[in-house]
Coordinates of N, CA and C and ligand atoms in Angstrom, one line a residue:
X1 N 38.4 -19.6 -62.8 CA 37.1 -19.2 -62.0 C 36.1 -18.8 -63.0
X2 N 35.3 -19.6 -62.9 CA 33.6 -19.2 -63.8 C 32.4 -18.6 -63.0
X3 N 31.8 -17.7 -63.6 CA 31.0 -16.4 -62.4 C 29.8 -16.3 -63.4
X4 N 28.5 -16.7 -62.4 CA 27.4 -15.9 -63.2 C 27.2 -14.6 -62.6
X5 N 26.8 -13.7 -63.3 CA 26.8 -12.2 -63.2 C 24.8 -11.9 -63.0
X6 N 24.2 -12.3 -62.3 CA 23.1 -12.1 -62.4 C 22.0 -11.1 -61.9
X7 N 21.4 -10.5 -62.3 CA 20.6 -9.8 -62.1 C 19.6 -9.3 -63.0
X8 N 18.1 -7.9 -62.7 CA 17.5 -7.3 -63.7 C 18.3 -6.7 -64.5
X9 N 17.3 -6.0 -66.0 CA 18.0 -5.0 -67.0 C 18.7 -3.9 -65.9
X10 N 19.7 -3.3 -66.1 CA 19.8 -2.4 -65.6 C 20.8 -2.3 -64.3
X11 N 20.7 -3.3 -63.5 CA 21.7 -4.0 -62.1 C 22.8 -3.6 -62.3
X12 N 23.4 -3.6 -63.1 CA 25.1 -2.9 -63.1 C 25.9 -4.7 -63.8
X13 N 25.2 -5.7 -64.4 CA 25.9 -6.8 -64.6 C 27.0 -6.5 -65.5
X14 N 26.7 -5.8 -66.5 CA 28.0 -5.0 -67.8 C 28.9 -4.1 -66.6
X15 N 28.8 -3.1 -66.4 CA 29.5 -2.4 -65.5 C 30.4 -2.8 -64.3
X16 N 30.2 -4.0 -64.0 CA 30.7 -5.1 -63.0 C 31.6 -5.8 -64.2
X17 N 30.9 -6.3 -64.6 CA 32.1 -7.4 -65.4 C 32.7 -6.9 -65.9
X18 N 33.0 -5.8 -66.4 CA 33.8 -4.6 -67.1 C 35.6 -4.8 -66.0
X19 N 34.9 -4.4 -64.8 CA 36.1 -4.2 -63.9 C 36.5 -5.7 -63.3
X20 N 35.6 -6.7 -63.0 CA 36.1 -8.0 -62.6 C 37.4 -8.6 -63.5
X21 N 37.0 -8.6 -64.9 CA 37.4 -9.6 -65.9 C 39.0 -8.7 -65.5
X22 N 39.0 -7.5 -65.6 CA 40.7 -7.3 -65.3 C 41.5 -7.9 -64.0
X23 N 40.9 -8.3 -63.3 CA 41.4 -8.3 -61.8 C 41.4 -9.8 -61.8
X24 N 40.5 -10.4 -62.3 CA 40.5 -12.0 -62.3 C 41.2 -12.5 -63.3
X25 N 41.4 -11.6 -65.0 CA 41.8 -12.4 -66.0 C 40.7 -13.5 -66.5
X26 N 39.1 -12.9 -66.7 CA 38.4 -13.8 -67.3 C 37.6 -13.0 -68.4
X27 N 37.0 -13.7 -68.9 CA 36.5 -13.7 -70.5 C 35.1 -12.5 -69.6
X28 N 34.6 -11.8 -70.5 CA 33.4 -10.6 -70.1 C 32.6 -11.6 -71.1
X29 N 31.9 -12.5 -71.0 CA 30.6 -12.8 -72.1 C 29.4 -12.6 -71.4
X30 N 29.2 -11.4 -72.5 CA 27.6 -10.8 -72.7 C 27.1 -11.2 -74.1
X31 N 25.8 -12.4 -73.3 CA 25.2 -12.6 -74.9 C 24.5 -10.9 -75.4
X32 N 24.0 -10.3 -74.6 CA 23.6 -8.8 -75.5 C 24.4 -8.4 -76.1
X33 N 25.5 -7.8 -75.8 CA 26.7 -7.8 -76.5 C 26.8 -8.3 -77.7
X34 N 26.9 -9.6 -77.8 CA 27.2 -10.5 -78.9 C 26.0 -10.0 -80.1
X35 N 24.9 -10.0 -79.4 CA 23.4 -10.0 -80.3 C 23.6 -8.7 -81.1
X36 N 23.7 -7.5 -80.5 CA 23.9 -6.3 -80.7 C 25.4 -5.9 -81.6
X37 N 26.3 -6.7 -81.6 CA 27.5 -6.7 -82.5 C 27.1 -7.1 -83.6
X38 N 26.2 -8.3 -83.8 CA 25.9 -9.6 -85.0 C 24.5 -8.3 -85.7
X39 N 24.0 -7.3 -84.5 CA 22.9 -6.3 -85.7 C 23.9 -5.4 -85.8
X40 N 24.6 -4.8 -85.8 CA 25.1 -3.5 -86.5 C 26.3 -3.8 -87.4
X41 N 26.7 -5.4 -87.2 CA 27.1 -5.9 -88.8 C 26.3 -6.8 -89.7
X42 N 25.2 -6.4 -89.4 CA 24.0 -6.6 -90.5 C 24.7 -8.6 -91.0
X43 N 24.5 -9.3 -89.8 CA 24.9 -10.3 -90.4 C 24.1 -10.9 -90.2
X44 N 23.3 -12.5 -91.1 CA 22.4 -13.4 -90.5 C 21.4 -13.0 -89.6
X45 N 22.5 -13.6 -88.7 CA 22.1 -13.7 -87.2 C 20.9 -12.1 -86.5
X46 N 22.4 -11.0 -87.2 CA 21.6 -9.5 -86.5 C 20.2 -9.7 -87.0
X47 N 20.2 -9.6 -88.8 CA 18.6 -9.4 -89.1 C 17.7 -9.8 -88.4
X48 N 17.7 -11.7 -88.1 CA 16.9 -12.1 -87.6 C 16.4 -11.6 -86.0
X49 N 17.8 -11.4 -85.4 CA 17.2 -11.1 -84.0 C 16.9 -9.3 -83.7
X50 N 17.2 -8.6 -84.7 CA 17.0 -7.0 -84.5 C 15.8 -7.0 -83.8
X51 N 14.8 -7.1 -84.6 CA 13.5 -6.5 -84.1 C 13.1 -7.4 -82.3
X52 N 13.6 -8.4 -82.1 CA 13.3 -9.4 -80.8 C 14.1 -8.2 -79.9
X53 N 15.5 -7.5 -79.9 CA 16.3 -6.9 -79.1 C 15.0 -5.5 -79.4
X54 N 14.8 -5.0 -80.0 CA 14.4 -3.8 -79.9 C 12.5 -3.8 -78.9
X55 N 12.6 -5.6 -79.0 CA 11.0 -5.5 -78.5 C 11.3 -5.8 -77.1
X56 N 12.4 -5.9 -76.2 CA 12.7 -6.4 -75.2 C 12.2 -7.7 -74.7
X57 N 11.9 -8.7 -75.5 CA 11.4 -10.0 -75.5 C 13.0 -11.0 -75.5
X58 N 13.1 -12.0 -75.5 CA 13.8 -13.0 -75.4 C 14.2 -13.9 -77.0
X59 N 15.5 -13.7 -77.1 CA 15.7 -14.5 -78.4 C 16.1 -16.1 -78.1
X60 N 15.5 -16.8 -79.0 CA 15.7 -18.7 -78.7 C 16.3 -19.2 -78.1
X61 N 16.7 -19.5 -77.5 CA 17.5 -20.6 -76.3 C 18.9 -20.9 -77.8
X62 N 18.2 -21.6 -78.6 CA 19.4 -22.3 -79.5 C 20.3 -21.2 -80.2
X63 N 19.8 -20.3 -80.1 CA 20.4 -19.3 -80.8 C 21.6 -18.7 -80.1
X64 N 21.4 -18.4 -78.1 CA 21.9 -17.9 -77.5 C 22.8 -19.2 -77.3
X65 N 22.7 -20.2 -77.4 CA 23.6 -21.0 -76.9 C 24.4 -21.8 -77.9
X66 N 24.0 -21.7 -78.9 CA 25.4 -21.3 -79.8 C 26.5 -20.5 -79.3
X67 N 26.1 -19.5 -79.4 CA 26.8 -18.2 -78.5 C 27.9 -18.3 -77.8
X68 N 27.1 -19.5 -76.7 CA 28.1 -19.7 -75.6 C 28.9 -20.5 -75.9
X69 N 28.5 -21.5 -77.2 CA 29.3 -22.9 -76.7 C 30.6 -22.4 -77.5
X70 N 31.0 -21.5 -78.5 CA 31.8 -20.5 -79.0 C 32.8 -20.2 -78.0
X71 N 31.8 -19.3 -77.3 CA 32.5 -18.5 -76.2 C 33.4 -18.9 -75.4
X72 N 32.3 -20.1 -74.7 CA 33.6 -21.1 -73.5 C 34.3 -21.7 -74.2
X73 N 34.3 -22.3 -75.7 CA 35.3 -23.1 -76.2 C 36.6 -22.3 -76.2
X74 N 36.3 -21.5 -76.7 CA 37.4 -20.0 -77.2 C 38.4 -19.5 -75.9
X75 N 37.1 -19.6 -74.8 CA 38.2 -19.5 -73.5 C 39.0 -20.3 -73.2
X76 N 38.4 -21.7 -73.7 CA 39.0 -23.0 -73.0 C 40.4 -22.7 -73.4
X77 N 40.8 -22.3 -74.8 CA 41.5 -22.7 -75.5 C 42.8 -20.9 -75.3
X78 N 41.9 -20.4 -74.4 CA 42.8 -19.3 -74.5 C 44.5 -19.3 -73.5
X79 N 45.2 -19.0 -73.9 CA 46.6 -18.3 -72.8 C 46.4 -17.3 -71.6
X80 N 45.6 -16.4 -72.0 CA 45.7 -15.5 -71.2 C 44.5 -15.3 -70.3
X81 N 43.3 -15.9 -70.5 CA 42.1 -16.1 -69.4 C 41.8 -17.1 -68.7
X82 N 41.5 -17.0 -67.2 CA 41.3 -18.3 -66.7 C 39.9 -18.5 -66.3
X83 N 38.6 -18.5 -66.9 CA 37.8 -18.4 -66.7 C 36.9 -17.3 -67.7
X84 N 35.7 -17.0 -67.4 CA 34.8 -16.3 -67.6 C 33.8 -15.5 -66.7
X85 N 33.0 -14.9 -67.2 CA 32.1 -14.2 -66.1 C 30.8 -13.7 -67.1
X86 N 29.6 -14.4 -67.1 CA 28.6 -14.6 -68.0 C 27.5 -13.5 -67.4
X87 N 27.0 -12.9 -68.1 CA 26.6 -11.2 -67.9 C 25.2 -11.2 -69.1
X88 N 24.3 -11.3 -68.4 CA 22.9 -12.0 -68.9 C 22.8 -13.4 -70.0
X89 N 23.2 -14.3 -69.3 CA 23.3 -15.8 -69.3 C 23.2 -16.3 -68.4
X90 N 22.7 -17.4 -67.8 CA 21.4 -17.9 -68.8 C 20.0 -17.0 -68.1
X91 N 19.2 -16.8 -68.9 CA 17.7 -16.0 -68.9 C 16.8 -16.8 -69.0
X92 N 17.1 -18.2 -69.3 CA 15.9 -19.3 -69.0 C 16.6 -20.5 -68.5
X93 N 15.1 -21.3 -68.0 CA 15.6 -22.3 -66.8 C 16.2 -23.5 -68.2
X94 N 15.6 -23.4 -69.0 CA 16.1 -24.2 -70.3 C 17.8 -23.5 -70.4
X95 N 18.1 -22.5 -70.6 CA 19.7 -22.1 -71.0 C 20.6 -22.6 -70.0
X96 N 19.5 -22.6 -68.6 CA 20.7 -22.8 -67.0 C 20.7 -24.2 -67.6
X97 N 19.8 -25.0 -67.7 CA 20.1 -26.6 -67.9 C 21.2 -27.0 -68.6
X98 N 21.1 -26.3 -69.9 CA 22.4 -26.6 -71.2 C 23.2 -26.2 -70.9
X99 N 23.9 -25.0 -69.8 CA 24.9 -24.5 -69.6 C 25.7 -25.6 -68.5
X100 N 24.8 -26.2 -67.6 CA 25.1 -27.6 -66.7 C 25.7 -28.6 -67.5
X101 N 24.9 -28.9 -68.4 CA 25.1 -30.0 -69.2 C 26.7 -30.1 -70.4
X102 N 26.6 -28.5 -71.0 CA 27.9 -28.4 -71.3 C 28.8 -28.2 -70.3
X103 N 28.9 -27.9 -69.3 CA 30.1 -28.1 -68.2 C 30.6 -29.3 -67.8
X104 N 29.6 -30.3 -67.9 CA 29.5 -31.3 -67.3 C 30.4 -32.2 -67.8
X105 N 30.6 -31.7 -69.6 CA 31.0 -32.6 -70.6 C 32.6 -32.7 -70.6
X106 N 33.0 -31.1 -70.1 CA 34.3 -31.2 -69.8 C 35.0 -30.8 -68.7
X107 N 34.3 -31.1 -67.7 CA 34.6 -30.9 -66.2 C 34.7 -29.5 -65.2
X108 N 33.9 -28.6 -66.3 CA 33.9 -27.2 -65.7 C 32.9 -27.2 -64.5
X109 N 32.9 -25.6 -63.8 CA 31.6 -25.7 -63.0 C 31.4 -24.1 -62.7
X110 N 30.7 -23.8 -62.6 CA 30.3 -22.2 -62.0 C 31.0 -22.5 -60.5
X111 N 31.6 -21.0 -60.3 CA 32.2 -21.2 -59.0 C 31.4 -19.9 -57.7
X112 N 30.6 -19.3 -58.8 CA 29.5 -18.5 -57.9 C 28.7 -18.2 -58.7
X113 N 27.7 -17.6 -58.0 CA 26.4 -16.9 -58.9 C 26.1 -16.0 -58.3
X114 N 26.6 -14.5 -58.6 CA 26.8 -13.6 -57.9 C 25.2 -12.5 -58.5
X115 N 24.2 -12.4 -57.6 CA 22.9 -12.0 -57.7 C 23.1 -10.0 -57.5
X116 N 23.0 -9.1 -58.2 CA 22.6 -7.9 -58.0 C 21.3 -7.6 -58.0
X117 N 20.6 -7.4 -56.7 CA 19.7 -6.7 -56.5 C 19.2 -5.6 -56.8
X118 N 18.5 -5.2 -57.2 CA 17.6 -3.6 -57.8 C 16.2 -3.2 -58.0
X119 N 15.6 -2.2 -57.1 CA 14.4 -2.6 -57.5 C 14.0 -2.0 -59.0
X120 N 12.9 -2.2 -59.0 CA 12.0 -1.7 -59.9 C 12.3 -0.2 -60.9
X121 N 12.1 0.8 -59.7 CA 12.0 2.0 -60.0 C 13.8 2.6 -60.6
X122 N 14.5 1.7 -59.6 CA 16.0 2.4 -59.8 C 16.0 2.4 -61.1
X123 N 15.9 0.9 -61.3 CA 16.1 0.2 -62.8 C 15.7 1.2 -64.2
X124 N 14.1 1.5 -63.8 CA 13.7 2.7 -64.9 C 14.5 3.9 -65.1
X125 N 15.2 4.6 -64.1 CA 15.9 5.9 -63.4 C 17.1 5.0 -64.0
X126 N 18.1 4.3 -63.8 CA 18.8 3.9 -64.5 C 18.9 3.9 -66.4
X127 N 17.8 2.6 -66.7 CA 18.3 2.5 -68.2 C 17.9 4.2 -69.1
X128 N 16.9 4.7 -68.4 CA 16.0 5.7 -69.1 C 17.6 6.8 -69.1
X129 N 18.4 6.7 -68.1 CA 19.5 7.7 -68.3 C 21.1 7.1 -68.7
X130 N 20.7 6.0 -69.1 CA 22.4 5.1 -69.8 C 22.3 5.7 -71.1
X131 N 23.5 5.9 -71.5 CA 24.0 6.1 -72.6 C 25.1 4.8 -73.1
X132 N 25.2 4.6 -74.8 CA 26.7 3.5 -74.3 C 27.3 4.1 -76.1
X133 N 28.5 3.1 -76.2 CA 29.7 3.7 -77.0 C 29.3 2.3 -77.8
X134 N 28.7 2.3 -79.1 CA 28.5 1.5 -79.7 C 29.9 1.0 -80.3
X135 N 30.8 1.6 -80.1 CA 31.8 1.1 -81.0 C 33.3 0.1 -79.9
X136 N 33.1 0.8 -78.5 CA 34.1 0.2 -77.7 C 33.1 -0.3 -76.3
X137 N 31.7 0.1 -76.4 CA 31.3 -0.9 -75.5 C 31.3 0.3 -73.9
X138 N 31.6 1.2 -74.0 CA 31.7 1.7 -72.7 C 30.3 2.2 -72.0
X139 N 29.7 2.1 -70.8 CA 28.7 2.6 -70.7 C 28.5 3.6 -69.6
X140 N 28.0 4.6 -70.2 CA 27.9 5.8 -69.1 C 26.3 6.0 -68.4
X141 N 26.4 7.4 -67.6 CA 25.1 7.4 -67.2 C 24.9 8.5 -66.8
X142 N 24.0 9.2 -67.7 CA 24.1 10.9 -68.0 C 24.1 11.7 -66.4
X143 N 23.8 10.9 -65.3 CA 24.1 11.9 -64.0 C 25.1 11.3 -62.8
X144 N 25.0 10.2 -63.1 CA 26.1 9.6 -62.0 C 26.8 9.1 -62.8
X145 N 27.6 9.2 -63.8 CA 28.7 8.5 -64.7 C 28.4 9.1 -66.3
X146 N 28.5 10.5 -66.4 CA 28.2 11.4 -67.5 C 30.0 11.5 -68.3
X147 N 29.6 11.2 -69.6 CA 31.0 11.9 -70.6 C 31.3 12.8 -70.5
X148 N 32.6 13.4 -70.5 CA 33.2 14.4 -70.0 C 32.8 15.2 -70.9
X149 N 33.0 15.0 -72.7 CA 32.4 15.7 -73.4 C 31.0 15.3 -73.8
X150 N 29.9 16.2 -74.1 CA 28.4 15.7 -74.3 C 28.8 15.1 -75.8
X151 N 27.8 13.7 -75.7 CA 27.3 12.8 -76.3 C 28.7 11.8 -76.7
X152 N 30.1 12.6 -76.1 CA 31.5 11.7 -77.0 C 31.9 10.3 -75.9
X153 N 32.3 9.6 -76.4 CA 33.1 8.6 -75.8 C 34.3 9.1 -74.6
X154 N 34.5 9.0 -74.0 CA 35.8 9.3 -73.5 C 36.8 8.5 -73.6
X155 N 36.5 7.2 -74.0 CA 37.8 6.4 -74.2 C 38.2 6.3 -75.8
X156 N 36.7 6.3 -76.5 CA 37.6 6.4 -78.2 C 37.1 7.0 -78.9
X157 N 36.7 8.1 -78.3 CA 35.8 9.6 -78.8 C 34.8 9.3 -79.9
X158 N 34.1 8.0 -79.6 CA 32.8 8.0 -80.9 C 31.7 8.4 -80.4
X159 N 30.5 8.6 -81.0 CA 29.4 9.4 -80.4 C 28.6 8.0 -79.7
X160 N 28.2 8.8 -78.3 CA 27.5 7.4 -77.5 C 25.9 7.8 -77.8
X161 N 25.0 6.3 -77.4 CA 23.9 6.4 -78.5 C 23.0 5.8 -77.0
X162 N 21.7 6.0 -77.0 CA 20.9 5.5 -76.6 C 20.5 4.1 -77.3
X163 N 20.6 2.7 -76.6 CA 20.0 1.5 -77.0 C 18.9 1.6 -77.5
X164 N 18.5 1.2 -78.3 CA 17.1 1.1 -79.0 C 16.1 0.7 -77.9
X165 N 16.5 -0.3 -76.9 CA 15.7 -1.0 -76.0 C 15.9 -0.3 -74.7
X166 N 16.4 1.1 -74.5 CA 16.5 2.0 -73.2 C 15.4 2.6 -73.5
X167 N 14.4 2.3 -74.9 CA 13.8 3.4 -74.9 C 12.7 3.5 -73.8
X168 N 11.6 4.3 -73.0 CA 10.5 3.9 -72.4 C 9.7 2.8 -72.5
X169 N 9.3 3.1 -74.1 CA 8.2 1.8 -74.0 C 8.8 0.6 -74.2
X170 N 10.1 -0.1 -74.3 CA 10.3 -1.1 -74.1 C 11.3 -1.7 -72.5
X171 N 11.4 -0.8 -71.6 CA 11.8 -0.9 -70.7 C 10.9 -1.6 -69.7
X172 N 9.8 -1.4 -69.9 CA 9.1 -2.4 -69.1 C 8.6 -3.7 -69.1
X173 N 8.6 -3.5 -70.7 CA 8.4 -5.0 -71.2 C 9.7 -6.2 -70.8
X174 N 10.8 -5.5 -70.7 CA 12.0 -6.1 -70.4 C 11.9 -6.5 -69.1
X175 N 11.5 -5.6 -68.0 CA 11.7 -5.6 -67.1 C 10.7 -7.3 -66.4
X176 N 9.3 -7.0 -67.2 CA 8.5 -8.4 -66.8 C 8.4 -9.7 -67.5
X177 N 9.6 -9.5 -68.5 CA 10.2 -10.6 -69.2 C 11.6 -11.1 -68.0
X178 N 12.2 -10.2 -67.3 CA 13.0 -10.8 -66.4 C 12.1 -11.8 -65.1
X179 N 11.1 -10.7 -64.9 CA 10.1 -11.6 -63.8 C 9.6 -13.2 -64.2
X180 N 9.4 -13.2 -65.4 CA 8.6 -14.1 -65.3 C 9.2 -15.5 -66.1
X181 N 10.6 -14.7 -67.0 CA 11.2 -16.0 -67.4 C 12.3 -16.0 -66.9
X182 N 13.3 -15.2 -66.6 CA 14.8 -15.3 -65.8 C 14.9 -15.1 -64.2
X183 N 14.0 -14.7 -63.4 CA 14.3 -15.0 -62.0 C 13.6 -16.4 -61.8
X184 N 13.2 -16.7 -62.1 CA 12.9 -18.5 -62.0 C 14.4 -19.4 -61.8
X185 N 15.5 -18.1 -62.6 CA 16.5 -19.5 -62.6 C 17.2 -19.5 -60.9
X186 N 16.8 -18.3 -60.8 CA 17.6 -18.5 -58.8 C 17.2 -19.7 -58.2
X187 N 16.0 -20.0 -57.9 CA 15.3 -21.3 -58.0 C 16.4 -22.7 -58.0
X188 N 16.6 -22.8 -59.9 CA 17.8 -23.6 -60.3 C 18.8 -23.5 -59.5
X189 N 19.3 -23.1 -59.2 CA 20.9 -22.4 -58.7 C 20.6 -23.0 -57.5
X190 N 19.5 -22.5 -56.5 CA 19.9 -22.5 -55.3 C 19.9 -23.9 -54.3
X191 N 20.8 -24.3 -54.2 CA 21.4 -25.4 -53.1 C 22.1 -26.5 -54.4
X192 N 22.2 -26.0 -55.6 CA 23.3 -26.3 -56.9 C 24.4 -25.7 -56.7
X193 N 24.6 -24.5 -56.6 CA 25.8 -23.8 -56.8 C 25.9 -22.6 -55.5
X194 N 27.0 -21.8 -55.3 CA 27.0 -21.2 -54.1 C 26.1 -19.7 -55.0
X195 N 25.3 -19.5 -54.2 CA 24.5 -17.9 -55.0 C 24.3 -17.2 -53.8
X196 N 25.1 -15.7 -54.4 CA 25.6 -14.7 -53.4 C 24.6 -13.6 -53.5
X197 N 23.9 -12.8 -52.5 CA 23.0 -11.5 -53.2 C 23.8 -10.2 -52.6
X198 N 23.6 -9.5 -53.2 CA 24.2 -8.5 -53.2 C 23.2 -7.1 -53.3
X199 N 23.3 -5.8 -52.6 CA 21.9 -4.7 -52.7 C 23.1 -3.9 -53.8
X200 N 22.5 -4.1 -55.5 CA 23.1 -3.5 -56.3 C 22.6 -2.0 -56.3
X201 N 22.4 -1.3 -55.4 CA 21.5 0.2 -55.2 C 23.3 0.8 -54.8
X202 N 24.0 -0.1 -54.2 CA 24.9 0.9 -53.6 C 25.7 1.5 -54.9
X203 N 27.3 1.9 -54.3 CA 27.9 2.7 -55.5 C 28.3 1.7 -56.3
X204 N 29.0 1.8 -57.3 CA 29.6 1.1 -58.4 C 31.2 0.5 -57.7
X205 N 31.7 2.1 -56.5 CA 32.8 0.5 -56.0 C 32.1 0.0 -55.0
X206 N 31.1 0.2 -54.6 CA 30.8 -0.3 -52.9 C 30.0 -2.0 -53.5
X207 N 29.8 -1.9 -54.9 CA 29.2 -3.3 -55.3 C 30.6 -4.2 -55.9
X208 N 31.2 -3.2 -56.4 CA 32.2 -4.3 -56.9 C 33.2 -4.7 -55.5
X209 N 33.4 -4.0 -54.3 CA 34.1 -4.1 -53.3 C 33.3 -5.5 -52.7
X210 N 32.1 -5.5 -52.3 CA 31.6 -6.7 -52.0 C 31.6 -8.1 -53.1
X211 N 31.9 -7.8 -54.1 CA 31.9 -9.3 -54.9 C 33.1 -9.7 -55.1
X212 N 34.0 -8.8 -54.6 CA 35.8 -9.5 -54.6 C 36.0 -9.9 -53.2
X213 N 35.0 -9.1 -52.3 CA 35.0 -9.9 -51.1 C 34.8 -11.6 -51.3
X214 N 33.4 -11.4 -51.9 CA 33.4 -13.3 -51.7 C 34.0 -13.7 -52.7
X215 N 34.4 -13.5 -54.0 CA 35.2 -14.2 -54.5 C 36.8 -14.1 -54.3
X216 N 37.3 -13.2 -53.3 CA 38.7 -13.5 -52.7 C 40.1 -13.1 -53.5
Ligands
LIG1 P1 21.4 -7.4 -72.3 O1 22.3 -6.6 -73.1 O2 21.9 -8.6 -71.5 O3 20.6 -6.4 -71.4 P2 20.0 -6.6 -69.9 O4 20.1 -7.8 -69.2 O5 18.6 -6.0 -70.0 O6 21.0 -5.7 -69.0 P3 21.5 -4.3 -69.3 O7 22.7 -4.4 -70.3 O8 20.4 -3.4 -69.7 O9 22.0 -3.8 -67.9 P4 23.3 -4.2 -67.0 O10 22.9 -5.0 -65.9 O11 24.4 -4.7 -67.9 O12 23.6 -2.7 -66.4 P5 24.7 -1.7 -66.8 O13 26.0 -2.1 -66.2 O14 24.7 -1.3 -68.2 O15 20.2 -8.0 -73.2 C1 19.6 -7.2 -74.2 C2 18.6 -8.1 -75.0 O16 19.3 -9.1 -75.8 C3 17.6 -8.8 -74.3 O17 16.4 -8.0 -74.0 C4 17.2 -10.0 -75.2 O18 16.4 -9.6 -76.3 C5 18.6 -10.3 -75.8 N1 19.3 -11.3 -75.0 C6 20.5 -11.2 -74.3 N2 20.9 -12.3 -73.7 C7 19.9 -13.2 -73.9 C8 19.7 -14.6 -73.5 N3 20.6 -15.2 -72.7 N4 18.6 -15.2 -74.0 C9 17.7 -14.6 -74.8 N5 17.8 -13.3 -75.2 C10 18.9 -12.6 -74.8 O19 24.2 -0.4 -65.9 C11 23.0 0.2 -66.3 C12 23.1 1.8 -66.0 O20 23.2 2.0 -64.6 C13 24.3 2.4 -66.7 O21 23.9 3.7 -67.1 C14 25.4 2.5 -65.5 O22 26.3 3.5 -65.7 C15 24.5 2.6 -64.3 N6 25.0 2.0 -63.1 C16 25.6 0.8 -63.0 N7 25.9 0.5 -61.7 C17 25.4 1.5 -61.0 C18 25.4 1.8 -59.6 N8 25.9 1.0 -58.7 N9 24.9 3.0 -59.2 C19 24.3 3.9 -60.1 N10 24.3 3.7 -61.4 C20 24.8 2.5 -61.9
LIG2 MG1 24.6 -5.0 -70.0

C-alpha cells in the first residue's frame, strides 16, 4: 500500500505517519526529514539546502526527487515493508508529475491521498509550540504532547530543539509557500487517484482513527 500524507506545515503529517507505518508495515518518507539529516551532517547536499530550509521556501524539484527515487527503490527492494507513506511529497505540481511517471515505470500506484485539514491560525499555535528530538525524530508539543522531563527526549533522552523554521518569522512564509505552490497539487490528484479529507483539528487518535477507517 502507497499513501500520500498530505496536508499544511503543521497538519500532523509526521505525527500520523509515525503511527501508520507500524500498523501498515510501510516506509515513513519525509523529504524534510531527509533534508534536515543531509544539514546536521554537514554533507553536500545539507550546505546547499540549509539556508532554503531555514527560509521556509522550497528546495528544487531535482534535488527532492532524487530523494525519492532512493527511497522507493530501497522499499522496493525491502523484506520487511510493503509500501510507503510520503509525508510532504510532492509540494509541486512538477514533483506529483515525476512521482506518476516513476510509478508508472514499474507498475506502482498511490492507493490514497489522504488530505489533513488545518486552518490557518491552528497551524501558527501548533508549530510556534512543537518541539522535536533531533537525534530520534520524536516530536512533541509543549501543551498538548509536552516531555515528561523539560526540554529531554523521552524516548532517548537527548535535548529537544526548536526547528530553525518553527521560528515566527518564518512560519508564515511557509505557510503561503503551501498556498500557492502545494495545494495546487489537490487539483492533480482529484478524479486521478482516490483523495480522502480529513478535519486534522481533532485529536491525534480521533485523526488517525479516521485514516485506518478508509484505508481498512
Ligand atoms: P517538512 O519537514 O515537510 O515540513 P512541513 O511540511 O512544513 O510540515 P511539518 O513537519 O512542519 O508539520 P507536520 O505536518 O509533519 O506536523 P507534525 O506532525 O510535526 O519540510 C520542511 C522544509 O523542507 C520545507 O519548508 C522545504 O524547505 C523543505 N522540503 C521538504 N520537502 C520538500 C519537497 N518535497 N520539495 C521542496 N522542498 C521540500 O505536528 C505539528 C505539531 O502539532 C507538533 O507539535 C505535534 O505534536 C502537534 N500535533 C500534531 N497533531 C495534532 C493534533 N491532532 N492535535 C494537536 N496537536 C497536534
Ligand atoms: Mg513533519
Amino acid at each position: 500500500m502507497n499513501i500520500v500524507l498530505f496536508g499544511p506545515p503543521g497538519s500532523g503529517k509526521g505525527t500520523q505517519a509515525e503511527r501508520l507505518k507500524k500498523k501498515y508495515s510501510l516506509r515513513h518518507i519525509s523529504t524534510g526529514d531527509l533534508l534536515r539529516e543531509a544539514v546536521a551532517a554537514g554533507t553536500e547536499l545539507g550546505k546547499r539546502v540549509q539556508s532554503i530550509l531555514a527560509s521556509g521556501e522550497l528546495v528544487s524539484d531535482d534535488i527532492v526527487l532524487e530523494l525519492i527515487r532512493e527511497a522507493v527503490a530501497s522499499v522496493r527492494d525491502s523484506d520487511t515493508e510493503s509500501g510507503w507513506i510520503m509525508d510532504g511529497f510532492p509540494r509541486t505540481i512538477g514533483q506529483a508529475e515525476a512521482l506518476e511517471a516513476l510509478l508508472a515505470k514499474t507498475g506502482e500506484k498511490i492507493d490514497a491521498v489522504i488530505v489533513l485539514d488545518v486552518d490557518r491560525n491552528a497551524v501558527i499555535e501548533r508549530l510556534s509550540a512543537r518541539r522535536s528530538c533531533p537525534n530520534c525524530k520524536a516530536v512533541y508539543h509543549l501543551v498538548v504532547n509536552p516531555p515528561k522531563v523539560d526540554e529531554t527526549c523521552d524516548r532517548c533522552g537527548a535535548d529537544i530543539i526548536q526547528r530553525e523554521d518553527d521560528k515566527p518569522a518564518t512560519i508564515g512564509n511557509r505557510l503561503d509557500v503551501y498556498e500557492k505552490q502545494t495545494k495546487p497539487i489537490l487539483g492533480f490528484y482529484n478524479g486521478r487517484r482516490p483523495v480522502h479529507r480529513i478535519d486534522g483539528t481533532q485529536t491525534v487518535d480521533g485523526v488517525t482513527e479516521q485514516i485506518e477507517g478508509i484505508l481498512g
